[in-house]
Amino acid sequence: MSGVNSTRANALDATDPLAGFRDRFQLREGLIYLDGNSLGVMPKRAAERMVEAVTAEWAEGLITSWLGADWVNAPRRVGDKIAGLLGAEPGEVIAADSTSVNIFKALTAALSLNPGRGTILTETTNFPTDHYMMQGVAGFSGGTVRAKGVEPEALVDAIDDDVAVVLLTQVHYKSGLIRDMAAVTAQAQAKGALVVWDLSHSAGAIPVDLNGANADFAVGCGYKFLNGGPGAPAFLFAARRHHAAARPVLSGWFGHAAPFAFEEGYRAAPGIERFLCGTPPVLGLTALECGVAIMAEADMAQLREKSVALSELFIAEMDERCSDLGFVLISPRDPALRGSQVSYTHPEGYAIVQALKDRDVTGDFRAPDVLRFGLTPLYLRYRDVIDAVAAIHEVVTSGDWDKPEYRQRAAVT
Ligand SMILES: *Cc1c(COP(=O)(O)O)cnc(C)c1O
């Protein structure tokens, strides 16, 4: 064990201004959970609220709860809270649907704002669902829209006068590389394109300033760093300047200007509500609201500072203990360019991640060979990082990873 880093970890824990947040989450004793970037830990408050929501609001209140428990405004209410985390104003974010569906909504809205252009551009290494949704829009367009992926370095140069919208993930899901949102947005807009930012690994993970970057649209997950629970509703941001002209393609009744007027013709709601489609998932929103509320209590500058310190410690400890074990760091070494995760490649990455689970260290694996460790400052201790790297060292040096059951690929990784 590295004495220096271990001593430093204890000292950092002792003076950690965010240490008090850990007790707000339900975390089994002994578990080192480095997967909050995939499914965040449950806030204790969420369990209480869910019981209340199903017993008092659903079972007792039944249909009166749409007004009595304010179910009807939940997408907007939770969206306003998320807006506060992202440098957006109240009324610019709505909590709804999945990230994939919101990508579809944002892309089609952007296309409607940029008539005469027909290309949706992204980088080849973007998260698969981003590609798939682009391909779906293109396929449905009857040839008027094209989905195009280019190498990350070539992205800005590839914005030509046919590119209507660029879809980019701010923090790369594998490497954790942070894209400069303000710079890329300005470059794209200068070339006449709009940008949709995927904030799945940004929201609740790094400071985000959507309006400071003059962003057009953004989407992101509720179940990752926002701790909203499995399958939590996602969110969609649309800059206020786009509300009136952005035409919803998923023009469901909850996005209508007067849903309960039951008019035959669709009229889009004037504000962010036009990006709603159908009846909101109230129970999912109830859980998500608890996660978002905790995040809103935390100081984002402190959160970022701890996130950087956790990842610096992780990398220092890996350098010291595991440098000759086949791991290659694929996250940026410069902390300014790194989100709240560290990722390595290793030829036996899959089996190592499985073996770590048996030692109560949860990370995740992304094909073909990436081990990802999410660092969530609200419930992780510096001590946990030291113990996690000790487990990685042990799993590899003992040969423990090399068992048939660890090589057996599961349906979900
Ligand atoms: C996790 C993730 C998603 C997930 O989309 P869902 O529709 O919520 O499953 C989308 N984009 C990125 C970049 C992600 O990391």
Coordinates of C-alpha atoms and ligand atoms in Angstrom, one line a residue:
M1 CA 0.0 0.0 0.0
S2 CA 1.2 3.4 -0.9
G3 CA 1.7 5.2 2.5
V4 CA 1.9 8.7 1.1
N5 CA -1.4 8.6 -0.8
S6 CA -3.1 6.7 2.0
T7 CA -2.1 9.3 4.6
R8 CA -3.1 12.1 2.2
A9 CA -6.5 10.4 1.7
N10 CA -7.2 10.3 5.4
A11 CA -6.3 13.9 5.7
L12 CA -8.6 14.9 2.8
D13 CA -11.5 12.9 4.3
A14 CA -11.0 14.6 7.6
T15 CA -11.4 18.1 6.1
D16 CA -13.8 17.3 3.3
P17 CA -16.5 20.0 3.2
L18 CA -18.9 17.6 1.4
A19 CA -18.4 14.7 3.8
G20 CA -21.8 15.2 5.4
F21 CA -23.7 14.4 2.2
R22 CA -22.7 10.7 2.3
D23 CA -25.2 10.0 5.0
R24 CA -28.0 11.2 2.8
F25 CA -27.6 8.2 0.6
Q26 CA -28.3 4.6 1.1
L27 CA -25.0 2.8 0.6
R28 CA -24.3 -0.7 1.9
E29 CA -21.5 -0.8 4.4
G30 CA -18.3 -2.1 2.7
L31 CA -19.4 -1.3 -0.9
I32 CA -17.1 0.9 -2.9
Y33 CA -19.4 2.2 -5.6
L34 CA -17.6 3.6 -8.6
D35 CA -20.6 3.4 -11.0
G36 CA -22.6 6.5 -10.1
N37 CA -21.9 7.6 -13.7
S38 CA -24.1 4.7 -14.8
L39 CA -26.7 4.4 -12.0
G40 CA -26.5 6.8 -9.1
V41 CA -27.0 5.7 -5.5
M42 CA -30.4 6.1 -3.9
P43 CA -31.0 9.2 -1.7
K44 CA -32.6 8.1 1.5
R45 CA -35.2 10.7 1.0
A46 CA -36.3 9.0 -2.2
A47 CA -37.4 5.9 -0.3
E48 CA -39.6 8.0 2.0
R49 CA -41.0 10.1 -0.8
M50 CA -41.8 7.0 -2.9
V51 CA -43.8 5.5 0.0
E52 CA -45.7 8.8 0.5
A53 CA -46.3 9.1 -3.3
V54 CA -47.8 5.7 -3.7
T55 CA -49.8 5.6 -0.4
A56 CA -51.0 9.2 0.1
E57 CA -50.8 10.6 -3.4
W58 CA -51.7 7.5 -5.5
A59 CA -53.8 5.2 -3.3
E60 CA -55.6 7.9 -1.3
G61 CA -55.6 10.9 -3.6
L62 CA -56.0 9.1 -6.9
I63 CA -56.9 11.4 -9.7
T64 CA -57.2 14.5 -7.4
S65 CA -53.4 14.3 -6.9
W66 CA -52.9 15.7 -10.4
L67 CA -53.7 19.0 -8.8
G68 CA -53.6 18.2 -5.1
A69 CA -50.1 16.8 -5.2
D70 CA -49.1 19.0 -8.1
W71 CA -48.3 16.0 -10.3
V72 CA -49.3 18.0 -13.4
N73 CA -46.4 20.5 -12.9
A74 CA -43.8 17.9 -11.9
P75 CA -41.9 17.9 -15.3
R76 CA -41.6 21.7 -15.1
R77 CA -40.9 21.8 -11.3
V78 CA -38.1 19.2 -11.6
G79 CA -36.9 20.8 -14.8
D80 CA -36.5 24.2 -13.0
K81 CA -34.4 22.5 -10.3
I82 CA -32.2 20.9 -13.0
A83 CA -31.9 24.3 -14.8
G84 CA -30.3 25.6 -11.6
L85 CA -27.5 23.0 -12.0
L86 CA -26.8 23.8 -15.6
G87 CA -26.7 27.6 -15.9
A88 CA -30.1 27.7 -17.4
E89 CA -33.1 29.8 -16.3
P90 CA -36.4 28.4 -14.9
G91 CA -38.6 27.6 -17.8
E92 CA -35.8 26.5 -20.1
V93 CA -35.5 22.8 -18.9
I94 CA -38.2 20.1 -18.8
A95 CA -37.9 16.7 -17.1
A96 CA -39.4 14.1 -19.4
D97 CA -38.9 10.9 -21.4
S98 CA -35.5 9.2 -21.9
T99 CA -32.4 10.9 -23.1
S100 CA -32.8 9.0 -26.4
V101 CA -36.3 10.4 -27.0
N102 CA -35.1 13.9 -26.0
I103 CA -32.3 13.7 -28.5
F104 CA -35.0 13.0 -31.2
K105 CA -37.0 16.0 -30.0
A106 CA -34.0 18.3 -29.8
L107 CA -32.7 17.3 -33.3
T108 CA -36.0 17.7 -35.0
A109 CA -36.6 21.0 -33.3
A110 CA -33.2 22.2 -34.4
L111 CA -33.9 21.0 -38.0
S112 CA -37.1 23.0 -37.9
L113 CA -35.2 26.1 -37.0
N114 CA -32.6 25.6 -39.7
P115 CA -34.6 25.0 -42.9
G116 CA -32.6 24.5 -46.1
R117 CA -29.9 22.5 -44.3
G118 CA -30.1 18.8 -44.0
T119 CA -27.1 17.3 -42.2
I120 CA -26.9 16.2 -38.6
L121 CA -23.3 16.0 -37.6
T122 CA -21.6 14.2 -34.7
E123 CA -18.3 12.6 -33.9
T124 CA -17.8 8.9 -34.7
T125 CA -17.0 8.0 -31.0
N126 CA -20.2 9.5 -29.6
F127 CA -22.5 7.3 -27.5
P128 CA -24.3 4.8 -29.7
T129 CA -27.8 6.0 -28.9
D130 CA -26.9 9.5 -30.2
H131 CA -25.9 7.9 -33.5
Y132 CA -29.0 5.6 -33.6
M133 CA -31.4 8.5 -33.0
M134 CA -29.7 10.6 -35.7
Q135 CA -30.0 7.6 -38.1
G136 CA -33.7 7.3 -37.1
V137 CA -34.4 10.9 -38.0
A138 CA -32.5 10.6 -41.2
G139 CA -34.3 7.4 -42.1
F140 CA -37.7 8.9 -41.5
S141 CA -37.0 12.1 -43.5
G142 CA -37.3 10.4 -46.8
G143 CA -33.8 11.5 -47.9
T144 CA -33.9 15.1 -46.9
V145 CA -31.9 14.6 -43.7
R146 CA -28.5 12.9 -43.5
A147 CA -26.7 11.6 -40.4
K148 CA -23.0 12.0 -40.5
G149 CA -20.2 11.1 -38.2
V150 CA -16.6 12.3 -38.4
E151 CA -13.5 11.8 -36.3
P152 CA -13.5 14.0 -33.2
E153 CA -10.6 16.2 -34.4
A154 CA -12.3 16.8 -37.7
L155 CA -15.6 17.9 -36.2
V156 CA -15.5 21.7 -36.4
D157 CA -14.0 21.7 -39.9
A158 CA -16.7 19.3 -41.0
I159 CA -19.4 21.9 -40.3
D160 CA -20.3 23.0 -43.8
D161 CA -23.3 25.0 -45.1
D162 CA -25.5 21.9 -45.1
V163 CA -25.0 21.1 -41.4
A164 CA -28.2 22.1 -39.6
V165 CA -27.3 20.7 -36.2
V166 CA -24.3 19.3 -34.4
L167 CA -25.0 16.7 -31.8
L168 CA -22.1 16.3 -29.3
T169 CA -21.6 14.8 -25.8
Q170 CA -19.9 17.3 -23.6
V171 CA -18.1 14.7 -21.4
H172 CA -17.2 11.6 -23.4
Y173 CA -18.8 8.5 -21.9
K174 CA -15.7 6.4 -22.3
S175 CA -12.7 8.7 -21.8
G176 CA -14.3 11.4 -19.8
L177 CA -12.8 14.1 -22.0
I178 CA -14.6 17.4 -21.6
R179 CA -15.4 19.3 -24.8
D180 CA -15.3 23.1 -24.6
M181 CA -19.0 23.9 -24.8
A182 CA -18.7 27.7 -25.3
A183 CA -16.0 27.4 -28.0
V184 CA -17.6 24.6 -30.0
T185 CA -21.0 26.3 -29.8
A186 CA -19.6 29.6 -31.0
Q187 CA -17.7 27.9 -33.9
A188 CA -20.8 26.0 -35.0
Q189 CA -23.1 29.0 -34.7
A190 CA -20.7 31.1 -36.7
K191 CA -21.1 28.5 -39.5
G192 CA -24.9 28.7 -39.3
A193 CA -25.4 25.4 -37.4
L194 CA -27.2 24.8 -34.1
V195 CA -25.8 22.5 -31.4
V196 CA -27.5 19.9 -29.2
W197 CA -25.3 19.1 -26.2
D198 CA -25.7 15.7 -24.6
L199 CA -25.0 16.3 -20.9
S200 CA -25.5 12.7 -19.7
H201 CA -22.0 12.7 -18.0
S202 CA -22.1 16.5 -17.2
A203 CA -25.2 17.1 -15.2
G204 CA -24.3 16.8 -11.5
A205 CA -20.7 16.0 -12.4
I206 CA -19.1 19.2 -13.6
P207 CA -20.1 22.9 -13.6
V208 CA -22.2 23.6 -16.7
D209 CA -23.1 27.0 -18.0
L210 CA -25.6 26.6 -20.8
N211 CA -26.6 30.2 -21.2
G212 CA -23.0 31.4 -20.6
A213 CA -22.1 29.2 -23.6
N214 CA -25.1 30.5 -25.6
A215 CA -26.2 26.9 -26.0
D216 CA -29.2 26.1 -28.2
F217 CA -30.4 22.7 -27.0
A218 CA -29.2 20.1 -24.5
V219 CA -30.4 16.8 -23.1
G220 CA -29.2 14.4 -20.4
C221 CA -29.9 11.6 -18.0
G222 CA -31.6 11.6 -14.6
Y223 CA -30.3 8.3 -13.4
K224 CA -26.5 8.9 -13.5
F225 CA -24.9 11.7 -11.5
L226 CA -28.4 13.2 -10.6
N227 CA -29.2 10.0 -8.7
G228 CA -32.8 9.9 -10.0
G229 CA -33.2 6.1 -9.9
P230 CA -33.3 3.4 -12.5
G231 CA -34.9 4.6 -15.7
A232 CA -35.4 8.1 -14.2
P233 CA -36.9 10.7 -16.6
A234 CA -34.3 12.6 -18.6
F235 CA -34.2 16.3 -19.3
L236 CA -34.3 18.6 -22.2
F237 CA -33.0 22.2 -22.3
A238 CA -34.1 24.6 -25.0
A239 CA -32.8 28.2 -25.0
R240 CA -35.7 30.6 -24.5
R241 CA -35.0 32.3 -27.8
H242 CA -35.9 29.1 -29.6
H243 CA -39.2 28.3 -27.9
A244 CA -41.6 30.1 -30.1
A245 CA -40.2 28.8 -33.4
A246 CA -39.1 25.3 -32.5
R247 CA -41.7 23.0 -33.9
P248 CA -42.3 19.8 -31.9
V249 CA -42.5 16.7 -34.0
L250 CA -43.6 14.5 -31.0
S251 CA -46.6 16.7 -30.7
G252 CA -48.5 15.0 -27.9
W253 CA -51.2 16.4 -25.9
F254 CA -49.1 17.3 -22.9
G255 CA -47.1 19.7 -25.1
H256 CA -50.3 21.3 -26.3
A257 CA -51.0 24.9 -25.3
A258 CA -54.3 23.8 -23.7
P259 CA -54.1 20.0 -23.0
F260 CA -57.4 19.9 -21.3
A261 CA -59.3 21.9 -23.9
F262 CA -59.3 18.7 -26.0
E263 CA -59.1 20.6 -29.3
E264 CA -58.7 18.6 -32.4
G265 CA -55.8 20.7 -33.8
Y266 CA -52.4 20.8 -32.3
R267 CA -51.1 24.1 -30.9
A268 CA -47.8 24.0 -29.2
A269 CA -47.5 25.3 -25.7
P270 CA -45.7 28.7 -25.7
G271 CA -42.8 27.7 -23.5
I272 CA -40.6 24.7 -22.6
E273 CA -43.8 22.6 -22.1
R274 CA -44.0 22.2 -25.9
F275 CA -41.3 19.6 -25.4
L276 CA -43.5 17.4 -23.4
C277 CA -45.3 14.6 -25.2
G278 CA -47.5 12.3 -23.2
T279 CA -48.6 11.9 -19.5
P280 CA -45.6 12.4 -17.3
P281 CA -44.1 9.4 -15.3
V282 CA -45.0 10.8 -11.9
L283 CA -43.4 8.2 -9.7
G284 CA -40.2 8.4 -11.7
L285 CA -40.2 12.2 -11.4
T286 CA -40.8 11.9 -7.6
A287 CA -37.6 9.9 -7.1
L288 CA -35.7 12.1 -9.5
E289 CA -36.7 15.2 -7.6
C290 CA -35.0 13.9 -4.5
G291 CA -31.8 13.3 -6.3
V292 CA -31.8 16.7 -7.9
A293 CA -32.7 18.4 -4.6
I294 CA -29.6 17.0 -2.9
M295 CA -27.4 18.0 -5.8
A296 CA -28.9 21.5 -5.7
E297 CA -27.8 21.8 -2.0
A298 CA -24.2 21.1 -2.9
D299 CA -21.8 23.8 -3.8
M300 CA -20.8 23.1 -7.4
A301 CA -17.3 24.6 -7.0
Q302 CA -16.7 22.3 -4.0
L303 CA -18.1 19.4 -5.9
R304 CA -15.8 20.0 -8.9
E305 CA -12.8 20.5 -6.6
K306 CA -13.4 17.2 -4.8
S307 CA -14.1 15.4 -8.1
V308 CA -10.7 16.5 -9.5
A309 CA -9.0 15.6 -6.2
L310 CA -10.6 12.1 -6.3
S311 CA -9.5 11.5 -9.8
E312 CA -6.0 12.8 -9.2
L313 CA -5.7 10.5 -6.3
F314 CA -7.0 7.6 -8.3
I315 CA -4.5 8.2 -11.1
A316 CA -1.6 8.7 -8.7
E317 CA -2.4 5.5 -6.9
M318 CA -2.8 3.5 -10.2
D319 CA 0.5 5.0 -11.5
E320 CA 2.2 3.9 -8.3
R321 CA 0.7 0.4 -7.8
C322 CA -0.6 -0.8 -11.2
S323 CA 1.6 0.8 -13.8
D324 CA 3.2 -2.6 -14.9
L325 CA -0.1 -4.5 -14.9
G326 CA -1.4 -3.7 -18.4
F327 CA -3.6 -0.7 -17.7
V328 CA -3.5 2.3 -20.0
L329 CA -5.1 5.5 -18.9
I330 CA -7.4 6.8 -21.6
S331 CA -8.8 9.7 -19.6
P332 CA -7.0 13.0 -20.0
R333 CA -4.1 13.5 -17.5
D334 CA -4.9 17.2 -17.4
P335 CA -7.7 17.4 -14.8
A336 CA -9.2 20.5 -16.5
L337 CA -10.1 18.3 -19.4
R338 CA -11.4 15.4 -17.4
G339 CA -15.0 14.8 -16.2
S340 CA -15.9 12.9 -13.0
Q341 CA -14.5 9.5 -14.1
V342 CA -11.2 7.8 -14.8
S343 CA -11.0 5.2 -17.5
Y344 CA -8.4 2.6 -18.4
T345 CA -8.1 0.1 -21.1
H346 CA -6.9 -3.4 -20.3
P347 CA -7.1 -6.5 -22.5
E348 CA -8.8 -8.4 -19.6
G349 CA -11.0 -5.5 -18.6
Y350 CA -14.2 -7.4 -18.6
A351 CA -13.1 -10.1 -16.3
I352 CA -11.3 -7.7 -14.0
V353 CA -14.5 -5.6 -13.5
Q354 CA -16.4 -8.8 -12.7
A355 CA -13.7 -10.0 -10.2
L356 CA -13.8 -6.5 -8.5
K357 CA -17.5 -6.8 -7.9
D358 CA -16.8 -9.9 -5.8
R359 CA -14.5 -7.7 -3.7
D360 CA -17.2 -5.1 -3.3
V361 CA -15.8 -2.7 -5.7
T362 CA -18.2 -1.7 -8.5
G363 CA -16.9 -0.2 -11.6
D364 CA -18.1 -0.8 -15.1
F365 CA -16.9 -2.1 -18.5
R366 CA -17.5 -0.6 -21.9
A367 CA -16.7 -2.7 -24.9
P368 CA -14.2 -3.5 -26.3
D369 CA -11.7 -3.1 -23.4
V370 CA -12.5 0.0 -21.3
L371 CA -12.8 -0.1 -17.4
R372 CA -14.7 3.0 -16.2
F373 CA -14.6 4.3 -12.6
G374 CA -17.1 7.0 -11.8
L375 CA -16.2 9.4 -9.1
T376 CA -19.2 10.9 -7.3
P377 CA -18.1 13.5 -4.7
L378 CA -21.3 13.5 -2.7
Y379 CA -20.9 9.9 -1.4
L380 CA -17.4 8.8 -2.1
R381 CA -14.5 9.1 0.3
Y382 CA -10.9 9.5 -0.6
R383 CA -10.3 6.4 1.5
D384 CA -12.5 4.5 -1.0
V385 CA -10.2 5.4 -3.9
I386 CA -7.2 4.0 -2.0
D387 CA -9.1 0.8 -1.2
A388 CA -10.4 0.4 -4.8
V389 CA -7.0 0.6 -6.3
A390 CA -5.7 -1.9 -3.7
A391 CA -8.5 -4.2 -4.9
I392 CA -7.6 -3.7 -8.5
H393 CA -3.9 -4.5 -7.7
E394 CA -4.9 -7.6 -5.8
V395 CA -7.4 -8.9 -8.4
V396 CA -4.7 -8.7 -11.1
T397 CA -1.6 -9.8 -9.3
S398 CA -3.3 -12.8 -7.6
G399 CA -4.7 -13.9 -11.0
D400 CA -8.1 -13.9 -9.4
W401 CA -9.7 -12.4 -12.5
D402 CA -8.9 -15.4 -14.6
K403 CA -11.9 -17.5 -13.8
P404 CA -14.5 -18.8 -16.3
E405 CA -17.4 -17.1 -14.4
Y406 CA -15.7 -13.7 -14.7
R407 CA -15.3 -14.1 -18.5
Q408 CA -19.0 -15.0 -19.0
R409 CA -20.5 -11.9 -20.7
A410 CA -23.8 -10.7 -19.1
A411 CA -26.6 -9.0 -21.0
V412 CA -26.0 -5.7 -19.1
T413 CA -22.5 -4.4 -18.5
Ligands
LIG1 C1 -26.1 7.1 -20.7 C2 -26.2 7.9 -22.0 C3 -27.4 8.0 -22.7 C4 -28.6 7.2 -22.3 O1 -29.7 7.4 -23.0 P1 -31.1 6.7 -22.5 O2 -32.1 7.1 -23.5 O3 -31.3 7.4 -21.1 O4 -30.9 5.3 -22.3 C5 -27.4 8.9 -23.8 N1 -26.3 9.6 -24.2 C6 -25.1 9.5 -23.5 C7 -24.0 10.2 -23.9 C8 -25.1 8.6 -22.4 O5 -23.9 8.5 -21.7

